[in-house]
């Protein structure tokens, strides 16, 4: 017999994980459970980390590991090494990990090897592209997790196809919970963001990119940016630090506003009022769908397949011709697909399961 879950150790490290943790930590607190927070330090610039803790009033990490940037082996290995000691010391009933970053796989492996069950939020997503480091992180994490919290039916089906049927719970998407939790606050911030960058609602494109597969071909990224600039519409481009060196050499662009990464509340505003979103981000594709904003994804595959199947998202790879064609024929299907991501109560459902369902393998 396992003991009931009382203490959860959460591992975060990168921007989207801070955001996802906001509604989940709230649900953990509301259920009267204890949470210990570890921040691996994968993201560390103030506008990639601190701003989220401050603005979203996140729980401060008891263990800031300050691992920083480096190779996959460095980030994963250092995370594993440090997390093992912390997990032994804290002796949590479960380790909670989010998504698909190096912090995710480090947390999952460190825990399962010393027999602490792992809860994976955003389980079952697949791009089927093993060249993406995130795909490897997802697959491995899913296969060692005891509770697999799948956001969509498709994620459940992906797990089934890999023989994972036990411990799988379709709960909806915690990013929708986060958007629900913070949207009214974002809307009440007024027009500062738009005034600062001389933007009119519905009359700009929001652009984000940061994936290694994108930045690996700088000339192609430059071609895409030049093509976007030629459209004549303002483009708001909060630049992830990975992209900074790549855009420094670009001159002569008139319409692209290169700005520092936005806070989450500003980002929600920027997404909600854009005419279209162009991105290679996983989370941003989905947020476009939440707000019914047409999205164009600069990738060949996506793990958020339903955004494409519904017509809200188009995959154009890093091809400037396809991008221009997609911008010229933006689709706004009549049906919203927000319902595919749950009922905005995913976080509560996750905590309910943790509190009531014994972990696979550990009963
Ligand atoms: C990571 C995740 C990716 C996620 C993204 C969210 C992995 C393998 N990748 O990618 O899945 O979509 O976070 O944004 O875990 N840097 C800074 N300051 C920072 C953070 C990064 O300057 O605060 C620079 C460093 O030069 C670093 C580079 O950005 O080498 C890339 O950062 P890294 O965390 O390795 O990868 P991301 O692209 O952010
Ligand atoms: N985001 C943000 N500021 C930005 C860019 C993104 O707050 O300048 C938010 C975005 O709204 C979403 C999350 O960060 O909630 C997505 O993170 P990112 O694109 O870095 O990673 P991915 O989702 O691809 O893993």
XYZ file of C-alpha atoms and ligand atoms in Angstrom:
427
model
C 0.000 0.000 0.000
C 1.377 3.416 -0.904
C 0.878 6.380 1.383
C -1.329 9.239 0.159
C 0.426 12.082 -1.652
C 1.215 14.923 0.711
C 4.410 16.399 -0.626
C 5.210 17.157 -4.274
C 8.587 18.235 -5.583
C 8.269 20.287 -8.776
C 11.096 20.795 -11.262
C 11.047 23.823 -13.581
C 13.811 25.516 -15.548
C 12.539 27.252 -18.680
C 10.059 30.051 -19.455
C 7.013 27.972 -20.437
C 7.393 25.850 -17.308
C 7.175 28.864 -15.012
C 3.924 29.841 -16.738
C 2.471 26.315 -16.612
C 3.321 25.997 -12.929
C 1.169 29.018 -11.966
C -2.263 27.340 -12.072
C -0.916 23.963 -10.941
C 0.852 25.359 -7.860
C -2.345 27.193 -7.009
C -4.341 23.947 -7.213
C -1.717 22.156 -5.097
C -2.000 24.851 -2.430
C -5.794 24.810 -2.544
C -5.755 21.039 -1.972
C -3.640 21.541 1.156
C -0.635 19.683 -0.263
C 2.974 20.743 0.205
C 5.066 21.757 -2.804
C 8.843 22.108 -2.968
C 10.082 24.018 -6.012
C 13.372 23.400 -7.819
C 14.483 25.832 -10.565
C 17.313 24.329 -12.596
C 18.360 27.755 -13.885
C 18.211 26.766 -17.566
C 16.632 30.196 -18.183
C 18.152 32.926 -16.052
C 17.906 36.366 -17.732
C 15.510 38.561 -15.761
C 13.063 38.668 -18.690
C 13.244 34.882 -19.159
C 12.786 33.961 -15.498
C 12.397 36.535 -12.709
C 9.649 38.483 -14.506
C 7.379 35.418 -14.378
C 7.992 34.757 -10.685
C 7.263 38.374 -9.918
C 4.328 39.052 -12.232
C 2.520 35.734 -11.734
C 3.364 35.622 -8.017
C 4.898 32.187 -8.364
C 6.255 30.251 -5.480
C 9.967 31.042 -5.045
C 12.210 28.031 -5.619
C 13.701 26.595 -2.435
C 16.404 25.156 -4.662
C 17.723 27.531 -7.341
C 20.315 25.332 -9.065
C 21.743 27.969 -11.434
C 22.833 25.397 -13.998
C 22.587 27.933 -16.823
C 23.329 27.397 -20.506
C 25.338 24.571 -22.055
C 25.095 21.422 -24.089
C 22.248 18.943 -23.676
C 24.558 16.587 -21.806
C 25.699 19.366 -19.480
C 22.214 20.659 -18.674
C 20.697 17.201 -18.287
C 23.656 15.667 -16.462
C 24.119 18.538 -14.033
C 20.358 18.540 -13.381
C 20.353 14.796 -12.717
C 23.294 15.027 -10.356
C 21.947 17.873 -8.271
C 18.333 16.687 -8.291
C 19.169 13.260 -6.971
C 20.525 14.735 -3.734
C 17.593 17.118 -3.352
C 15.008 14.405 -3.956
C 16.707 12.146 -1.383
C 16.802 14.963 1.127
C 13.203 16.139 0.596
C 11.737 12.620 0.192
C 8.648 13.810 -1.746
C 5.756 11.481 -2.556
C 5.935 12.499 -6.219
C 8.131 14.528 -8.570
C 6.217 16.761 -10.981
C 7.711 17.717 -14.349
C 6.345 19.784 -17.243
C 6.668 19.504 -20.981
C 9.835 18.535 -22.781
C 12.918 20.502 -21.760
C 16.206 19.295 -20.332
C 14.845 20.105 -16.857
C 11.944 17.712 -17.565
C 14.077 14.727 -18.440
C 16.574 15.423 -15.644
C 13.790 15.578 -13.050
C 12.089 12.451 -14.345
C 15.228 10.324 -14.501
C 16.607 11.498 -11.169
C 13.324 10.612 -9.454
C 12.472 7.273 -11.037
C 15.967 5.872 -10.484
C 15.586 6.326 -6.752
C 12.006 5.027 -6.786
C 10.096 8.257 -6.474
C 7.110 8.268 -8.854
C 7.009 10.861 -11.606
C 3.999 12.919 -12.723
C 4.338 14.280 -16.261
C 2.215 17.233 -17.327
C 1.799 17.502 -21.131
C 2.334 13.786 -21.621
C 1.789 12.113 -24.991
C 2.775 14.918 -27.339
C 4.715 13.825 -30.382
C 6.155 15.619 -33.389
C 7.654 12.316 -34.619
C 10.861 14.185 -35.325
C 13.619 12.650 -33.230
C 16.045 15.347 -34.341
C 14.213 17.676 -31.970
C 15.798 17.398 -28.530
C 12.336 17.992 -27.086
C 10.976 14.856 -28.775
C 13.604 12.711 -27.067
C 12.837 14.378 -23.740
C 9.101 13.728 -24.142
C 9.397 10.100 -25.159
C 11.811 9.198 -22.368
C 9.862 11.113 -19.732
C 6.577 9.474 -20.715
C 8.091 6.016 -20.516
C 9.315 6.488 -16.942
C 6.294 8.355 -15.578
C 3.676 6.927 -13.235
C 0.998 9.556 -13.864
C 0.762 10.777 -17.447
C -1.370 13.901 -17.738
C -2.370 14.145 -21.386
C -3.891 17.405 -22.609
C -5.849 16.021 -25.578
C -7.339 12.827 -27.054
C -4.537 12.739 -29.582
C -1.941 12.715 -26.814
C -3.741 9.740 -25.228
C -3.732 7.955 -28.602
C 0.007 8.617 -29.066
C 0.708 7.007 -25.703
C -1.499 4.031 -26.558
C 0.460 3.560 -29.784
C 3.614 3.232 -27.688
C 1.950 0.701 -25.405
C 1.317 3.134 -22.556
C -2.249 2.734 -21.354
C -1.966 2.687 -17.584
C -1.590 5.802 -15.500
C -2.844 7.955 -18.394
C -5.314 10.739 -17.534
C -6.766 13.130 -20.081
C -7.144 16.296 -18.056
C -6.965 19.178 -20.559
C -4.235 21.730 -20.956
C -2.715 23.692 -18.081
C -1.727 26.485 -20.492
C -5.426 27.130 -21.037
C -5.846 27.287 -17.261
C -2.997 29.819 -17.136
C -4.491 31.948 -19.905
C -7.854 31.875 -18.107
C -6.222 32.813 -14.803
C -4.319 35.812 -16.165
C -6.189 37.146 -19.197
C -8.324 39.706 -17.400
C -5.215 41.039 -15.632
C -3.492 41.286 -19.024
C -6.448 43.098 -20.558
C -6.536 45.581 -17.700
C -2.944 46.687 -18.395
C -4.129 49.193 -20.986
C -2.512 50.095 -24.277
C 1.102 50.689 -23.104
C 2.557 47.827 -25.123
C 0.814 48.984 -28.309
C 1.694 52.659 -27.793
C 5.327 51.846 -27.087
C 5.734 49.968 -30.339
C 3.289 52.032 -32.425
C 0.924 49.158 -33.054
C -2.802 49.127 -33.710
C -4.863 46.134 -32.576
C -5.482 43.651 -35.451
C -2.964 45.474 -37.606
C 0.275 43.682 -36.778
C 1.858 40.272 -36.917
C 3.295 38.747 -33.761
C 6.465 36.754 -34.400
C 8.411 34.452 -32.071
C 11.123 31.944 -32.825
C 13.711 30.178 -30.767
C 13.980 26.509 -31.703
C 17.430 25.146 -32.353
C 16.250 23.623 -35.673
C 15.256 27.130 -36.778
C 18.336 29.012 -35.659
C 20.652 26.329 -37.068
C 20.126 27.867 -40.524
C 20.673 31.608 -40.018
C 20.612 32.489 -43.747
C 17.194 30.897 -44.045
C 15.942 32.773 -40.994
C 17.219 35.994 -42.547
C 15.314 35.235 -45.746
C 12.146 34.592 -43.763
C 12.548 37.835 -41.794
C 13.154 39.841 -44.963
C 10.072 38.301 -46.562
C 7.998 39.187 -43.497
C 9.362 42.721 -43.508
C 8.372 43.160 -47.165
C 4.704 42.520 -46.343
C 4.499 46.128 -45.154
C 2.660 45.285 -41.945
C 4.210 45.979 -38.529
C 5.743 42.852 -36.983
C 6.251 42.640 -33.216
C 9.177 40.303 -32.594
C 10.081 39.620 -28.956
C 13.475 38.026 -29.434
C 14.444 35.001 -27.373
C 18.129 35.208 -26.339
C 19.013 32.299 -28.646
C 17.982 34.473 -31.599
C 19.799 37.633 -30.545
C 23.173 36.907 -32.199
C 21.406 35.834 -35.343
C 19.479 39.069 -35.883
C 22.282 41.448 -34.927
C 23.735 41.383 -38.424
C 20.421 42.183 -40.085
C 20.086 45.733 -41.316
C 17.548 47.679 -43.318
C 14.357 46.102 -42.008
C 11.624 48.711 -41.679
C 8.625 46.942 -40.262
C 9.972 44.452 -37.753
C 10.107 45.736 -34.166
C 12.803 43.712 -32.411
C 11.960 43.861 -28.713
C 13.149 42.097 -25.569
C 11.171 39.000 -24.506
C 7.774 40.058 -23.172
C 6.305 39.297 -19.792
C 3.482 36.758 -19.866
C 0.758 39.380 -19.398
C 2.147 41.475 -22.256
C 2.447 38.372 -24.389
C -1.209 37.487 -23.807
C -2.154 41.003 -24.896
C 0.089 40.818 -27.950
C -1.370 37.458 -28.992
C -5.003 38.332 -28.404
C -4.920 41.460 -30.584
C -2.656 40.278 -33.397
C -3.914 39.860 -36.928
C -1.817 36.728 -37.220
C 0.894 34.904 -35.304
C 4.021 33.497 -36.905
C 6.019 31.224 -34.632
C 8.042 28.067 -34.076
C 6.982 27.846 -30.410
C 4.839 24.990 -29.144
C 3.042 27.062 -26.540
C 2.444 30.048 -28.795
C 0.785 27.883 -31.501
C -1.639 26.705 -28.896
C -2.294 30.141 -27.415
C -3.098 31.352 -30.955
C -5.737 28.607 -31.046
C -7.072 29.597 -27.597
C -7.678 33.133 -28.890
C -8.760 32.091 -32.410
C -5.898 33.977 -34.054
C -4.641 32.481 -37.343
C -1.221 30.963 -36.862
C 1.599 30.155 -39.271
C 4.230 27.798 -37.926
C 7.787 27.907 -39.206
C 8.252 24.170 -38.782
C 7.683 21.035 -40.827
C 5.896 19.155 -38.027
C 3.981 20.083 -34.929
C 3.029 18.138 -31.830
C -0.176 20.260 -31.687
C -1.693 18.531 -34.691
C -5.291 19.574 -33.996
C -4.380 23.236 -34.600
C -3.416 22.290 -38.164
C -6.237 19.818 -38.815
C -8.794 22.456 -37.813
C -7.351 25.012 -40.232
C -6.222 27.478 -37.528
C -2.538 26.767 -38.071
C -0.423 26.210 -41.173
C 2.982 24.583 -41.273
C 5.300 26.335 -43.715
C 8.697 25.210 -42.520
C 11.359 27.858 -43.015
C 10.224 28.549 -46.566
C 9.679 32.233 -47.309
C 7.485 31.543 -50.362
C 5.124 29.337 -48.381
C 5.068 31.915 -45.590
C 4.114 34.722 -47.960
C 1.453 32.545 -49.552
C 0.024 31.662 -46.112
C -0.001 35.323 -45.050
C -1.888 36.202 -48.212
C -4.574 33.617 -47.526
C -5.024 33.699 -43.749
C -7.666 31.279 -42.598
C -10.207 31.950 -39.859
C -12.317 28.803 -39.607
C -15.810 29.337 -38.234
C -15.312 27.003 -35.251
C -13.057 27.733 -32.293
C -11.054 24.701 -31.110
C -10.511 25.896 -27.569
C -12.775 23.114 -26.244
C -10.191 20.543 -27.400
C -7.897 21.752 -24.597
C -10.266 20.982 -21.750
C -12.527 22.929 -19.439
C -9.934 25.303 -17.908
C -9.768 23.047 -14.844
C -6.857 20.835 -15.883
C -4.751 21.841 -12.882
C -7.434 20.873 -10.401
C -8.004 17.576 -12.198
C -4.277 16.815 -12.004
C -4.146 17.429 -8.272
C -7.323 15.369 -7.741
C -5.713 12.425 -9.550
C -2.456 12.767 -7.619
C -4.358 12.802 -4.352
C -6.504 9.783 -5.200
C -4.739 7.470 -7.678
C -1.822 5.344 -6.545
C 1.263 5.615 -8.716
C 1.846 2.973 -11.338
C 4.599 0.519 -10.326
C 4.761 1.787 -6.774
C 1.528 0.347 -5.274
C 14.592 25.613 -24.178
C 14.001 24.218 -24.377
C 12.866 24.307 -25.379
C 11.841 25.359 -24.972
C 12.514 26.677 -24.690
C 11.502 27.634 -24.128
C 15.492 22.264 -24.192
C 16.227 21.246 -24.947
N 14.972 23.293 -24.908
O 15.116 26.024 -25.418
O 12.209 23.053 -25.450
O 10.931 25.517 -26.035
O 13.571 26.484 -23.733
O 11.853 28.951 -24.330
O 15.375 22.175 -23.004
N 20.034 32.099 -23.114
C 20.314 33.303 -22.500
N 19.611 33.595 -21.360
C 18.695 32.792 -20.810
C 18.421 31.560 -21.451
C 19.091 31.231 -22.602
O 21.148 34.066 -22.954
O 18.085 33.146 -19.776
C 20.737 31.794 -24.388
C 22.037 31.014 -24.197
O 22.939 31.453 -25.171
C 21.606 29.583 -24.498
C 20.540 29.773 -25.554
O 19.878 30.985 -25.196
O 22.669 28.782 -24.939
C 19.538 28.642 -25.622
O 18.950 28.389 -24.346
P 18.491 26.910 -23.921
O 17.792 26.971 -22.625
O 19.601 25.967 -24.064
O 17.481 26.520 -25.071
P 16.136 27.222 -25.518
O 16.222 27.522 -26.967
O 15.785 28.319 -24.605
N 6.065 33.924 -23.872
C 6.232 35.073 -23.095
N 7.021 36.075 -23.588
C 7.609 36.019 -24.813
C 7.438 34.823 -25.582
C 6.667 33.801 -25.076
O 5.688 35.176 -21.992
O 8.300 36.964 -25.196
C 5.217 32.841 -23.349
C 4.114 32.394 -24.282
O 2.966 33.209 -24.128
C 3.884 30.956 -23.845
C 5.276 30.504 -23.462
O 6.023 31.684 -23.196
O 3.051 30.895 -22.712
C 5.899 29.747 -24.611
O 7.251 29.584 -24.361
P 8.331 29.353 -25.493
O 7.821 29.817 -26.798
O 9.578 29.943 -24.987
O 8.525 27.759 -25.451
P 7.744 26.510 -26.053
O 6.304 26.673 -25.775
O 8.063 26.450 -27.518
O 8.362 25.360 -25.345
